[in-house]
Every structure is written in structure tokens, then in C-alpha cells.
PDB file of C-alpha atoms in Angstrom:
ATOM      1  CA  UNK M   1      -0.240  -0.469  -0.362  1.00 65.00           C
ATOM      2  CA  UNK M   2       2.825   2.277   0.985  1.00 69.00           C
ATOM      3  CA  UNK M   3       4.408   1.888  -2.558  1.00 73.00           C
ATOM      4  CA  UNK M   4       1.434   3.337  -3.915  1.00 75.00           C
ATOM      5  CA  UNK M   5       0.974   5.929  -2.427  1.00 74.00           C
ATOM      6  CA  UNK M   6       4.863   7.896  -2.008  1.00 75.00           C
ATOM      7  CA  UNK M   7       6.743   8.408  -4.728  1.00 80.00           C
ATOM      8  CA  UNK M   8       9.398   5.615  -5.486  1.00 83.00           C
ATOM      9  CA  UNK M   9      12.352   7.256  -5.282  1.00 86.00           C
ATOM     10  CA  UNK M  10      11.124   8.024  -1.227  1.00 80.00           C
ATOM     11  CA  UNK M  11       9.857   3.871  -1.003  1.00 81.00           C
ATOM     12  CA  UNK M  12      13.631   3.651  -1.323  1.00 86.00           C
ATOM     13  CA  UNK M  13      15.159   5.958   1.091  1.00 84.00           C
ATOM     14  CA  UNK M  14      12.148   4.474   3.332  1.00 84.00           C
ATOM     15  CA  UNK M  15      13.291   1.346   2.729  1.00 87.00           C
ATOM     16  CA  UNK M  16      17.801   1.805   2.464  1.00 89.00           C
ATOM     17  CA  UNK M  17      17.262   3.348   5.911  1.00 87.00           C
ATOM     18  CA  UNK M  18      15.026   0.578   7.553  1.00 89.00           C
ATOM     19  CA  UNK M  19      18.010  -1.687   6.393  1.00 92.00           C
ATOM     20  CA  UNK M  20      20.736  -0.042   7.159  1.00 93.00           C
ATOM     21  CA  UNK M  21      18.792   0.130  11.124  1.00 93.00           C
ATOM     22  CA  UNK M  22      18.465  -3.946  11.557  1.00 95.00           C
ATOM     23  CA  UNK M  23      22.514  -4.717   9.335  1.00 96.00           C
ATOM     24  CA  UNK M  24      23.587  -3.467  12.149  1.00 97.00           C
ATOM     25  CA  UNK M  25      21.741  -6.282  14.220  1.00 97.00           C
ATOM     26  CA  UNK M  26      21.150  -9.606  11.754  1.00 97.00           C
ATOM     27  CA  UNK M  27      25.304  -8.582  11.923  1.00 97.00           C
ATOM     28  CA  UNK M  28      25.739  -8.117  15.680  1.00 98.00           C
ATOM     29  CA  UNK M  29      23.465 -11.867  16.565  1.00 98.00           C
ATOM     30  CA  UNK M  30      26.567 -13.466  13.879  1.00 97.00           C
ATOM     31  CA  UNK M  31      24.108 -13.782  10.814  1.00 97.00           C
ATOM     32  CA  UNK M  32      24.118 -12.928   7.642  1.00 96.00           C
ATOM     33  CA  UNK M  33      22.195 -10.998   5.076  1.00 95.00           C
ATOM     34  CA  UNK M  34      21.477 -13.338   2.667  1.00 93.00           C
ATOM     35  CA  UNK M  35      19.227 -11.145  -0.138  1.00 92.00           C
ATOM     36  CA  UNK M  36      17.161  -8.092   0.199  1.00 91.00           C
ATOM     37  CA  UNK M  37      12.802  -8.944  -1.711  1.00 86.00           C
ATOM     38  CA  UNK M  38      11.075  -6.215  -2.483  1.00 78.00           C
ATOM     39  CA  UNK M  39      10.715  -4.818   1.207  1.00 82.00           C
ATOM     40  CA  UNK M  40      11.712  -8.117   3.187  1.00 88.00           C
ATOM     41  CA  UNK M  41      15.602  -9.129   4.400  1.00 94.00           C
ATOM     42  CA  UNK M  42      15.880 -12.589   3.637  1.00 95.00           C
ATOM     43  CA  UNK M  43      18.734 -13.458   6.724  1.00 96.00           C
ATOM     44  CA  UNK M  44      20.542 -17.363   7.681  1.00 96.00           C
ATOM     45  CA  UNK M  45      22.296 -17.699  11.130  1.00 97.00           C
ATOM     46  CA  UNK M  46      24.574 -21.071  11.057  1.00 94.00           C
ATOM     47  CA  UNK M  47      24.541 -20.844   7.315  1.00 92.00           C
ATOM     48  CA  UNK M  48      28.143 -20.423   6.217  1.00 89.00           C
ATOM     49  CA  UNK M  49      29.892 -21.369   9.106  1.00 89.00           C
ATOM     50  CA  UNK M  50      28.427 -23.674  10.891  1.00 89.00           C
ATOM     51  CA  UNK M  51      27.370 -22.060  14.579  1.00 94.00           C
ATOM     52  CA  UNK M  52      26.218 -24.496  17.223  1.00 96.00           C
ATOM     53  CA  UNK M  53      23.956 -21.676  18.981  1.00 97.00           C
ATOM     54  CA  UNK M  54      22.325 -20.380  15.231  1.00 97.00           C
ATOM     55  CA  UNK M  55      17.972 -20.725  16.812  1.00 97.00           C
ATOM     56  CA  UNK M  56      19.539 -18.489  19.964  1.00 98.00           C
ATOM     57  CA  UNK M  57      21.042 -16.111  16.848  1.00 98.00           C
ATOM     58  CA  UNK M  58      18.465 -15.777  14.998  1.00 98.00           C
ATOM     59  CA  UNK M  59      15.107 -15.126  17.718  1.00 98.00           C
ATOM     60  CA  UNK M  60      17.728 -13.017  19.468  1.00 98.00           C
ATOM     61  CA  UNK M  61      18.221 -11.450  16.220  1.00 98.00           C
ATOM     62  CA  UNK M  62      14.310 -11.303  15.795  1.00 97.00           C
ATOM     63  CA  UNK M  63      13.960  -9.523  19.468  1.00 97.00           C
ATOM     64  CA  UNK M  64      16.556  -7.613  18.177  1.00 96.00           C
ATOM     65  CA  UNK M  65      15.019  -5.670  15.461  1.00 95.00           C
ATOM     66  CA  UNK M  66      11.110  -6.158  16.200  1.00 94.00           C
ATOM     67  CA  UNK M  67      12.290  -3.278  18.940  1.00 94.00           C
ATOM     68  CA  UNK M  68      14.297  -1.932  16.165  1.00 92.00           C
ATOM     69  CA  UNK M  69      11.361  -1.971  14.094  1.00 90.00           C
ATOM     70  CA  UNK M  70       8.916  -0.552  16.363  1.00 89.00           C
ATOM     71  CA  UNK M  71      10.768   2.517  16.419  1.00 87.00           C
ATOM     72  CA  UNK M  72      11.633   3.627  12.827  1.00 84.00           C
ATOM     73  CA  UNK M  73       7.521   3.613  13.257  1.00 81.00           C
ATOM     74  CA  UNK M  74       7.591   5.647  15.093  1.00 79.00           C
ATOM     75  CA  UNK M  75       9.687   7.785  13.663  1.00 79.00           C
ATOM     76  CA  UNK M  76       7.625   8.003   9.963  1.00 74.00           C
ATOM     77  CA  UNK M  77       4.566   8.690  11.993  1.00 72.00           C
ATOM     78  CA  UNK M  78       4.606  12.543  10.772  1.00 65.00           C
ATOM     79  CA  UNK M  79       4.732  11.210   7.238  1.00 62.00           C
ATOM     80  CA  UNK M  80       1.013  11.606   6.668  1.00 59.00           C
ATOM     81  CA  UNK M  81       0.222   7.796   5.758  1.00 60.00           C
ATOM     82  CA  UNK M  82      -2.942   6.155   6.238  1.00 58.00           C
ATOM     83  CA  UNK M  83      -1.861   3.483   7.733  1.00 60.00           C
ATOM     84  CA  UNK M  84       1.460   2.758   9.632  1.00 64.00           C
ATOM     85  CA  UNK M  85       4.525   0.424   8.187  1.00 72.00           C
ATOM     86  CA  UNK M  86       4.070  -2.607   9.662  1.00 81.00           C
ATOM     87  CA  UNK M  87       7.387  -5.276  10.207  1.00 89.00           C
ATOM     88  CA  UNK M  88       6.545  -8.656  10.208  1.00 93.00           C
ATOM     89  CA  UNK M  89       9.255 -11.670  10.671  1.00 96.00           C
ATOM     90  CA  UNK M  90      10.099 -15.707  11.133  1.00 97.00           C
ATOM     91  CA  UNK M  91      12.568 -17.509  12.063  1.00 98.00           C
ATOM     92  CA  UNK M  92      12.491 -21.725  11.620  1.00 97.00           C
ATOM     93  CA  UNK M  93      15.498 -23.165  11.816  1.00 96.00           C
ATOM     94  CA  UNK M  94      16.332 -26.712  10.256  1.00 94.00           C
ATOM     95  CA  UNK M  95      19.242 -28.620   7.720  1.00 91.00           C
ATOM     96  CA  UNK M  96      19.665 -26.479   4.804  1.00 93.00           C
ATOM     97  CA  UNK M  97      22.269 -25.900   1.710  1.00 92.00           C
ATOM     98  CA  UNK M  98      24.147 -22.489   1.033  1.00 90.00           C
ATOM     99  CA  UNK M  99      24.982 -22.896  -2.364  1.00 90.00           C
ATOM    100  CA  UNK M 100      25.861 -20.580  -5.690  1.00 90.00           C
ATOM    101  CA  UNK M 101      22.298 -21.772  -7.705  1.00 92.00           C
ATOM    102  CA  UNK M 102      22.739 -20.128 -11.292  1.00 93.00           C
ATOM    103  CA  UNK M 103      24.136 -20.002 -14.729  1.00 93.00           C
ATOM    104  CA  UNK M 104      27.690 -19.460 -16.594  1.00 89.00           C
ATOM    105  CA  UNK M 105      26.734 -15.925 -16.488  1.00 93.00           C
ATOM    106  CA  UNK M 106      24.330 -15.145 -13.612  1.00 93.00           C
ATOM    107  CA  UNK M 107      25.337 -17.238 -10.063  1.00 90.00           C
ATOM    108  CA  UNK M 108      23.893 -16.584  -6.719  1.00 89.00           C
ATOM    109  CA  UNK M 109      24.431 -17.844  -3.412  1.00 89.00           C
ATOM    110  CA  UNK M 110      21.677 -18.945  -1.527  1.00 90.00           C
ATOM    111  CA  UNK M 111      19.765 -21.084   0.951  1.00 91.00           C
ATOM    112  CA  UNK M 112      17.592 -23.993   0.349  1.00 93.00           C
ATOM    113  CA  UNK M 113      15.916 -26.523   2.344  1.00 94.00           C
ATOM    114  CA  UNK M 114      12.508 -26.386   4.004  1.00 95.00           C
ATOM    115  CA  UNK M 115      13.680 -24.715   7.242  1.00 96.00           C
ATOM    116  CA  UNK M 116      14.208 -21.702   4.740  1.00 95.00           C
ATOM    117  CA  UNK M 117      10.618 -22.638   2.860  1.00 96.00           C
ATOM    118  CA  UNK M 118       8.896 -22.646   6.402  1.00 97.00           C
ATOM    119  CA  UNK M 119      10.537 -18.874   7.468  1.00 97.00           C
ATOM    120  CA  UNK M 120       8.916 -17.836   4.221  1.00 96.00           C
ATOM    121  CA  UNK M 121       5.092 -19.433   5.175  1.00 97.00           C
ATOM    122  CA  UNK M 122       5.301 -18.273   9.083  1.00 98.00           C
ATOM    123  CA  UNK M 123       6.275 -14.711   7.903  1.00 96.00           C
ATOM    124  CA  UNK M 124       2.978 -14.218   5.586  1.00 95.00           C
ATOM    125  CA  UNK M 125       1.240 -16.448   8.323  1.00 97.00           C
ATOM    126  CA  UNK M 126       1.939 -13.472   9.827  1.00 96.00           C
ATOM    127  CA  UNK M 127      -1.253 -12.139   8.427  1.00 94.00           C
ATOM    128  CA  UNK M 128      -3.218 -14.649   9.321  1.00 95.00           C
ATOM    129  CA  UNK M 129      -2.627 -14.825  13.249  1.00 95.00           C
ATOM    130  CA  UNK M 130      -2.250 -10.997  13.210  1.00 95.00           C
ATOM    131  CA  UNK M 131       1.012 -10.691  14.576  1.00 96.00           C
ATOM    132  CA  UNK M 132       4.662  -9.683  13.712  1.00 95.00           C
ATOM    133  CA  UNK M 133       6.352 -12.699  14.994  1.00 97.00           C
ATOM    134  CA  UNK M 134       5.625 -16.407  14.758  1.00 98.00           C
ATOM    135  CA  UNK M 135       8.637 -19.314  15.410  1.00 98.00           C
ATOM    136  CA  UNK M 136       7.543 -23.181  15.789  1.00 98.00           C
ATOM    137  CA  UNK M 137       7.904 -23.491  18.996  1.00 98.00           C
ATOM    138  CA  UNK M 138      10.380 -26.137  17.879  1.00 97.00           C
ATOM    139  CA  UNK M 139      12.568 -23.366  17.261  1.00 98.00           C
ATOM    140  CA  UNK M 140      12.257 -22.081  20.755  1.00 98.00           C
ATOM    141  CA  UNK M 141      13.424 -25.341  22.213  1.00 97.00           C
ATOM    142  CA  UNK M 142      16.363 -25.067  20.410  1.00 97.00           C
ATOM    143  CA  UNK M 143      17.212 -22.176  20.571  1.00 98.00           C
ATOM    144  CA  UNK M 144      16.752 -22.465  25.350  1.00 98.00           C
ATOM    145  CA  UNK M 145      19.175 -25.026  24.875  1.00 98.00           C
ATOM    146  CA  UNK M 146      21.645 -22.592  23.290  1.00 98.00           C
ATOM    147  CA  UNK M 147      20.982 -20.261  25.777  1.00 97.00           C
ATOM    148  CA  UNK M 148      18.198 -18.026  24.541  1.00 97.00           C
ATOM    149  CA  UNK M 149      16.391 -16.001  26.683  1.00 97.00           C
ATOM    150  CA  UNK M 150      14.010 -14.724  25.462  1.00 94.00           C
ATOM    151  CA  UNK M 151      13.627 -10.855  25.357  1.00 89.00           C
ATOM    152  CA  UNK M 152       9.129 -11.686  25.229  1.00 89.00           C
ATOM    153  CA  UNK M 153       6.990 -13.597  26.450  1.00 92.00           C
ATOM    154  CA  UNK M 154       5.841 -15.278  22.737  1.00 95.00           C
ATOM    155  CA  UNK M 155       2.587 -16.462  23.007  1.00 96.00           C
ATOM    156  CA  UNK M 156       1.318 -20.256  22.315  1.00 97.00           C
ATOM    157  CA  UNK M 157      -0.126 -20.540  18.870  1.00 96.00           C
ATOM    158  CA  UNK M 158      -1.025 -24.219  19.262  1.00 97.00           C
ATOM    159  CA  UNK M 159      -2.175 -25.910  15.781  1.00 97.00           C
ATOM    160  CA  UNK M 160      -1.808 -23.382  13.833  1.00 97.00           C
ATOM    161  CA  UNK M 161      -2.148 -24.273  10.238  1.00 97.00           C
ATOM    162  CA  UNK M 162      -0.597 -22.714   7.992  1.00 97.00           C
ATOM    163  CA  UNK M 163      -0.874 -22.588   4.247  1.00 97.00           C
ATOM    164  CA  UNK M 164       1.613 -24.974   2.269  1.00 96.00           C
ATOM    165  CA  UNK M 165       2.524 -26.871   5.367  1.00 96.00           C
ATOM    166  CA  UNK M 166       1.146 -30.605   6.126  1.00 95.00           C
ATOM    167  CA  UNK M 167      -1.213 -31.131   9.070  1.00 96.00           C
ATOM    168  CA  UNK M 168      -1.352 -28.202  12.124  1.00 97.00           C
ATOM    169  CA  UNK M 169       2.175 -26.948  13.467  1.00 97.00           C
ATOM    170  CA  UNK M 170       2.429 -26.082  17.264  1.00 98.00           C
ATOM    171  CA  UNK M 171       3.601 -22.505  17.097  1.00 98.00           C
ATOM    172  CA  UNK M 172       5.201 -19.314  18.959  1.00 98.00           C
ATOM    173  CA  UNK M 173       4.210 -15.852  18.549  1.00 97.00           C
ATOM    174  CA  UNK M 174       4.880 -11.759  18.966  1.00 94.00           C
ATOM    175  CA  UNK M 175       2.104  -9.910  18.804  1.00 90.00           C
TER     176      UNK M 175
END
């Protein structure tokens, strides 16, 4: 919606301004930005360099990004927008493959795997759940064993149905 009422250069300035705030947060939590997806950012934790704390690092980064997003939203309130600029997130953990994909004249390093696909589905599912962030209960359990302590107590969403996922899932949410 935002891009339909704001000049393209202002949309780009807004996005790059937000990126400049969250990229350091990702890096500070041992993450790597994999790619920019329009108004989205995909980051990996432990994909390039194996990590025993990847799930904990990812959830710490998510906590910090959501705090940063709140500050960013407050700054942007004076733009006269009809709706707030919402920032959602999702984390999924599991094995991924880090590879160069493409052809001889155009290669891109990225991650592929079930965890990547699930994170994308969960990010979209935030709208259905009316949440700011979602992650599987299993990711929280893994992160807790890696030393993660939630900045905010997650709300449990048991037996959630996520589009494109076979069967119900137990999710944790941040409102």
C-alpha cells in the first residue's frame, strides 16, 4: 500500500533507511544477509559458518529487529500515512544447503531447504495470525538449549494451520 501513495524515490529511501538499522542487528547476532526481497530481508544464521547457537542467534536478532522496527515506526508516524508501516518476521530452524545457484553468467549464493521455505510461509502467515513474528515451538526449544532467553514471552498458537504446510503446527508468536 505504501508504495502506491509515495514517490518511488521515497520508497527506496524508506527501505534503505530501515535496512541500515537492521543489518547491523543481524550482523551483531552472527547473521548474514542472504538477500533483499523487495521490502523483505532474508538472513541466515549458521549457514555459511556452522554454529552451535544458530537458532538462539536468529531469535535474538528477531527480538532486536522488532524493537528497532518499533522505534523506526515511531519516527515515520509524521509522514501522514493512512496506515502504520508494519514489520513482520519469522524464524525457522533446521538443515539448509548453502550453494551457488544459477548459470555460468549469473550465479547467486543462497540457502535452500525446508527451513527456508517454512520461514517464508510463516512470515506470510503473520497476517492470518495478526502477529508481528512467528516461529515453530521446536525452534524455540532448540534456541533455549543454545542459551536463548526471550526478550518477550512468546504467545503459544497450538495446532495452527499454515498455508502450504502439511498438518497443524505448534507456533510461538510475538504480537
